[in-house]
């Protein structure tokens, strides 16, 4: 079963709100990712966690704060976002610790609208 | 640096016709290549992947892709299009290393006409 579960599916938040996106996988994967996808564009990598430690931050603004509480969970905390941050946020996970051949599996995404 | 180029942002075929979506890669080392599909308002689903085991890769839903090193290509094909194949298709290449970053092409939107 290759399933990555994301909640909520839809989120509307004001620019002063604090909210979180959640991601869960029970495949035993040790690498987890956050991607951002704008309409009609490919996904763009935001963060990579490997063995619950942040290994890549693609120069993402600090109003996005990732957290990996354990090997199955990945959160993205949102605060003081801008309307241009409205997008589809995709969580993904990968089996194995090393090697380029391991497949990255994506969740269904969380649609975020900032008003 | 690794990258992929998808030729044709929009492709339209008739139901039952051949589907051909083009992807070319640039890589200084043997790449790992993937095709993902994204249906409207959904996440990305893996169609197939190339990891050097075989040059012709078969995926889900009747899709296949052939790795051609001489042409640096990994084109996606399906002999007969179905209406349900209408979606966005992304080719992606993987970097080396433990973090396994996926680099996506710009995507091709496939329309299937009745």
CSV table of C-alpha atoms in Angstrom, one decimal:
chain,number,residue,atom,x,y,z
A,1,UNK,CA,0.0,0.0,0.0
A,2,UNK,CA,1.6,3.2,-1.2
A,3,UNK,CA,-0.4,5.8,0.6
A,4,UNK,CA,0.4,9.3,1.8
A,5,UNK,CA,-2.4,10.9,3.6
A,6,UNK,CA,-2.8,14.7,3.9
A,7,UNK,CA,-5.2,16.8,5.9
A,8,UNK,CA,-7.0,19.0,5.5
A,9,UNK,CA,-7.8,18.7,1.8
A,10,UNK,CA,-8.9,22.4,1.7
A,11,UNK,CA,-7.9,25.3,3.9
A,12,UNK,CA,-8.8,28.9,3.8
A,13,UNK,CA,-6.9,31.2,6.1
A,14,UNK,CA,-6.4,34.9,6.7
A,15,UNK,CA,-3.1,36.6,6.5
A,16,UNK,CA,-2.9,36.8,10.3
A,17,UNK,CA,-3.9,33.3,11.0
A,18,UNK,CA,-1.8,30.4,12.2
A,19,UNK,CA,-2.6,27.0,10.7
A,20,UNK,CA,-1.0,23.7,10.0
A,21,UNK,CA,-1.0,21.1,7.2
A,22,UNK,CA,-0.5,17.5,8.2
A,23,UNK,CA,0.9,14.5,6.4
A,24,UNK,CA,1.1,10.9,7.4
A,25,UNK,CA,2.6,7.7,5.9
A,26,UNK,CA,2.8,4.2,7.3
A,27,UNK,CA,5.0,2.7,4.7
A,28,UNK,CA,8.1,2.9,6.9
A,29,UNK,CA,9.6,5.5,4.6
A,30,UNK,CA,12.4,7.5,6.2
A,31,UNK,CA,12.4,10.5,3.8
A,32,UNK,CA,9.5,12.9,3.6
A,33,UNK,CA,9.0,16.0,1.5
A,34,UNK,CA,6.9,19.1,1.1
A,35,UNK,CA,6.3,20.5,-2.4
A,36,UNK,CA,4.3,23.5,-3.5
A,37,UNK,CA,2.4,23.6,-6.8
A,38,UNK,CA,0.9,26.6,-8.4
A,39,UNK,CA,-1.8,26.2,-11.0
A,40,UNK,CA,-0.5,24.9,-14.4
A,41,UNK,CA,3.0,24.6,-13.0
A,42,UNK,CA,5.1,21.6,-11.9
A,43,UNK,CA,5.6,21.0,-8.2
A,44,UNK,CA,8.5,22.9,-6.6
A,45,UNK,CA,10.4,21.4,-3.7
A,46,UNK,CA,10.2,23.2,-0.4
A,47,UNK,CA,11.7,20.9,2.3
A,48,UNK,CA,13.2,17.4,2.7
A,49,UNK,CA,13.4,15.4,5.9
A,50,UNK,CA,15.7,12.5,6.1
A,51,UNK,CA,15.5,10.3,9.2
A,52,UNK,CA,13.4,13.0,10.9
A,53,UNK,CA,16.0,15.7,10.4
A,54,UNK,CA,15.7,18.6,8.0
A,55,UNK,CA,18.2,18.0,5.2
A,56,UNK,CA,17.0,20.5,2.5
A,57,UNK,CA,15.3,23.9,2.8
A,58,UNK,CA,15.0,25.4,-0.6
A,59,UNK,CA,15.2,28.9,0.6
A,60,UNK,CA,11.6,28.9,1.8
A,61,UNK,CA,10.4,32.0,3.6
A,62,UNK,CA,10.2,31.6,7.4
A,63,UNK,CA,6.4,32.0,7.4
A,64,UNK,CA,6.5,28.3,6.4
A,65,UNK,CA,7.8,26.1,9.2
A,66,UNK,CA,8.2,22.3,8.8
A,67,UNK,CA,8.2,19.8,11.6
A,68,UNK,CA,8.8,16.1,11.7
A,69,UNK,CA,7.5,14.8,15.0
A,70,UNK,CA,8.3,11.1,14.2
A,71,UNK,CA,9.1,8.9,11.2
A,72,UNK,CA,5.4,8.8,10.1
A,73,UNK,CA,4.3,12.4,10.4
A,74,UNK,CA,5.2,15.6,8.7
A,75,UNK,CA,3.7,19.0,9.5
A,76,UNK,CA,3.9,22.3,7.8
A,77,UNK,CA,3.1,25.2,10.1
A,78,UNK,CA,1.8,28.3,8.4
A,79,UNK,CA,1.9,31.9,9.8
A,80,UNK,CA,1.4,35.3,8.3
A,81,UNK,CA,1.0,34.0,4.8
A,82,UNK,CA,0.5,36.1,1.7
A,83,UNK,CA,-2.2,35.7,-1.0
A,84,UNK,CA,0.5,34.5,-3.4
A,85,UNK,CA,1.1,31.6,-1.1
A,86,UNK,CA,-2.2,30.1,-2.2
A,87,UNK,CA,-1.4,26.8,-3.9
A,88,UNK,CA,-1.6,23.1,-3.7
A,89,UNK,CA,0.8,21.7,-1.1
A,90,UNK,CA,1.9,18.2,-1.7
A,91,UNK,CA,3.5,15.9,0.8
A,92,UNK,CA,5.6,12.9,-0.4
A,93,UNK,CA,7.7,10.1,1.0
A,94,UNK,CA,10.4,7.8,-0.3
A,95,UNK,CA,11.4,4.3,0.6
A,96,UNK,CA,15.0,3.7,1.5
A,97,UNK,CA,17.7,6.0,2.8
A,98,UNK,CA,20.0,6.2,-0.1
A,99,UNK,CA,20.0,5.8,-3.9
A,100,UNK,CA,18.3,7.7,-6.7
A,101,UNK,CA,16.1,4.9,-7.8
A,102,UNK,CA,13.8,5.0,-4.9
A,103,UNK,CA,10.4,6.2,-5.9
A,104,UNK,CA,8.8,9.3,-4.3
A,105,UNK,CA,5.1,8.7,-3.5
A,106,UNK,CA,2.8,11.7,-3.3
A,107,UNK,CA,-0.3,12.5,-1.3
A,108,UNK,CA,-3.5,14.0,-2.7
A,109,UNK,CA,-2.4,17.5,-1.5
A,110,UNK,CA,-3.9,20.3,0.6
A,111,UNK,CA,-5.4,23.2,-1.3
A,112,UNK,CA,-4.5,26.4,0.5
A,113,UNK,CA,-6.2,29.7,-0.1
A,114,UNK,CA,-4.9,32.8,1.7
A,115,UNK,CA,-7.4,35.7,1.9
B,1,UNK,CA,23.1,19.6,-13.2
B,2,UNK,CA,20.2,17.4,-14.2
B,3,UNK,CA,17.1,18.6,-15.9
B,4,UNK,CA,14.2,17.4,-18.1
B,5,UNK,CA,12.5,19.1,-21.0
B,6,UNK,CA,9.0,18.2,-22.1
B,7,UNK,CA,8.2,19.2,-25.6
B,8,UNK,CA,4.6,20.4,-26.0
B,9,UNK,CA,2.7,21.9,-23.2
B,10,UNK,CA,-0.6,20.7,-24.7
B,11,UNK,CA,-1.2,17.5,-26.7
B,12,UNK,CA,-4.6,16.6,-28.1
B,13,UNK,CA,-5.4,13.1,-29.5
B,14,UNK,CA,-8.6,11.3,-30.5
B,15,UNK,CA,-9.9,8.5,-28.5
B,16,UNK,CA,-8.3,5.3,-29.7
B,17,UNK,CA,-5.3,7.1,-31.2
B,18,UNK,CA,-1.6,6.7,-30.2
B,19,UNK,CA,-0.4,8.9,-27.3
B,20,UNK,CA,3.1,10.2,-27.5
B,21,UNK,CA,4.4,12.6,-24.8
B,22,UNK,CA,8.0,13.7,-25.2
B,23,UNK,CA,10.7,14.0,-22.5
B,24,UNK,CA,14.4,14.7,-23.0
B,25,UNK,CA,16.8,14.8,-20.1
B,26,UNK,CA,20.2,16.2,-19.5
B,27,UNK,CA,22.4,14.4,-17.1
B,28,UNK,CA,26.1,14.0,-16.6
B,29,UNK,CA,25.5,10.6,-15.0
B,30,UNK,CA,23.0,7.8,-15.7
B,31,UNK,CA,19.7,9.2,-14.6
B,32,UNK,CA,16.7,7.8,-12.8
B,33,UNK,CA,13.6,8.9,-14.7
B,34,UNK,CA,10.0,9.0,-13.8
B,35,UNK,CA,6.6,9.8,-15.3
B,36,UNK,CA,3.9,11.0,-13.0
B,37,UNK,CA,0.2,11.7,-13.9
B,38,UNK,CA,-1.9,14.3,-12.2
B,39,UNK,CA,-5.7,14.2,-12.7
B,40,UNK,CA,-7.7,17.4,-12.1
B,41,UNK,CA,-7.7,18.5,-8.5
B,42,UNK,CA,-5.6,15.5,-7.4
B,43,UNK,CA,-2.1,14.7,-6.3
B,44,UNK,CA,0.6,13.0,-8.4
B,45,UNK,CA,0.5,9.3,-9.2
B,46,UNK,CA,3.5,7.4,-10.4
B,47,UNK,CA,3.0,5.9,-13.9
B,48,UNK,CA,6.4,4.3,-14.4
B,49,UNK,CA,10.1,4.7,-13.6
B,50,UNK,CA,13.4,3.9,-15.3
B,51,UNK,CA,16.2,2.8,-13.0
B,52,UNK,CA,18.6,1.1,-15.5
B,53,UNK,CA,17.2,-2.4,-15.2
B,54,UNK,CA,15.5,-2.3,-18.6
B,55,UNK,CA,15.3,0.3,-21.3
B,56,UNK,CA,11.6,-0.4,-22.1
B,57,UNK,CA,9.5,0.2,-19.0
B,58,UNK,CA,5.9,-0.7,-18.6
B,59,UNK,CA,3.7,1.2,-16.3
B,60,UNK,CA,0.1,1.4,-15.1
B,61,UNK,CA,-2.9,2.0,-17.3
B,62,UNK,CA,-1.3,0.7,-20.5
B,63,UNK,CA,1.5,3.3,-20.6
B,64,UNK,CA,5.1,2.5,-21.4
B,65,UNK,CA,8.3,4.5,-21.9
B,66,UNK,CA,11.6,3.7,-23.6
B,67,UNK,CA,14.9,5.0,-22.4
B,68,UNK,CA,17.2,6.0,-25.3
B,69,UNK,CA,20.6,7.0,-24.2
B,70,UNK,CA,21.7,8.1,-27.7
B,71,UNK,CA,18.8,10.5,-27.9
B,72,UNK,CA,18.7,11.4,-24.2
B,73,UNK,CA,15.0,10.7,-24.3
B,74,UNK,CA,12.4,9.0,-22.2
B,75,UNK,CA,9.1,9.4,-24.2
B,76,UNK,CA,5.8,8.1,-22.8
B,77,UNK,CA,3.5,6.2,-25.1
B,78,UNK,CA,0.2,4.4,-25.1
B,79,UNK,CA,-1.2,2.6,-28.1
B,80,UNK,CA,-4.8,3.6,-27.7
B,81,UNK,CA,-6.0,6.7,-25.8
B,82,UNK,CA,-9.0,6.6,-23.5
B,83,UNK,CA,-11.0,9.5,-22.4
B,84,UNK,CA,-9.9,8.8,-18.8
B,85,UNK,CA,-6.3,9.5,-19.8
B,86,UNK,CA,-7.0,13.2,-20.0
B,87,UNK,CA,-4.6,14.7,-17.4
B,88,UNK,CA,-1.4,16.5,-16.8
B,89,UNK,CA,1.8,14.4,-17.3
B,90,UNK,CA,5.1,15.2,-15.7
B,91,UNK,CA,8.5,13.8,-16.5
B,92,UNK,CA,11.0,13.9,-13.7
B,93,UNK,CA,14.6,13.1,-13.1
B,94,UNK,CA,16.2,12.2,-9.9
B,95,UNK,CA,19.4,13.6,-8.5
B,96,UNK,CA,21.8,11.4,-6.7
B,97,UNK,CA,22.4,11.3,-3.0
B,98,UNK,CA,20.3,10.4,0.0
B,99,UNK,CA,17.9,13.2,-0.4
B,100,UNK,CA,16.8,12.0,-3.8
B,101,UNK,CA,15.5,15.3,-5.2
B,102,UNK,CA,13.0,15.1,-8.0
B,103,UNK,CA,13.4,17.7,-10.8
B,104,UNK,CA,10.2,18.0,-12.8
B,105,UNK,CA,9.6,19.0,-16.4
B,106,UNK,CA,7.1,21.7,-17.1
B,107,UNK,CA,4.3,19.2,-17.8
B,108,UNK,CA,2.2,18.2,-20.7
B,109,UNK,CA,-1.6,18.5,-20.6
B,110,UNK,CA,-3.2,15.7,-22.6
B,111,UNK,CA,-6.6,16.2,-24.0
B,112,UNK,CA,-8.5,13.2,-25.5
B,113,UNK,CA,-11.2,14.1,-28.0
B,114,UNK,CA,-14.2,11.7,-28.5
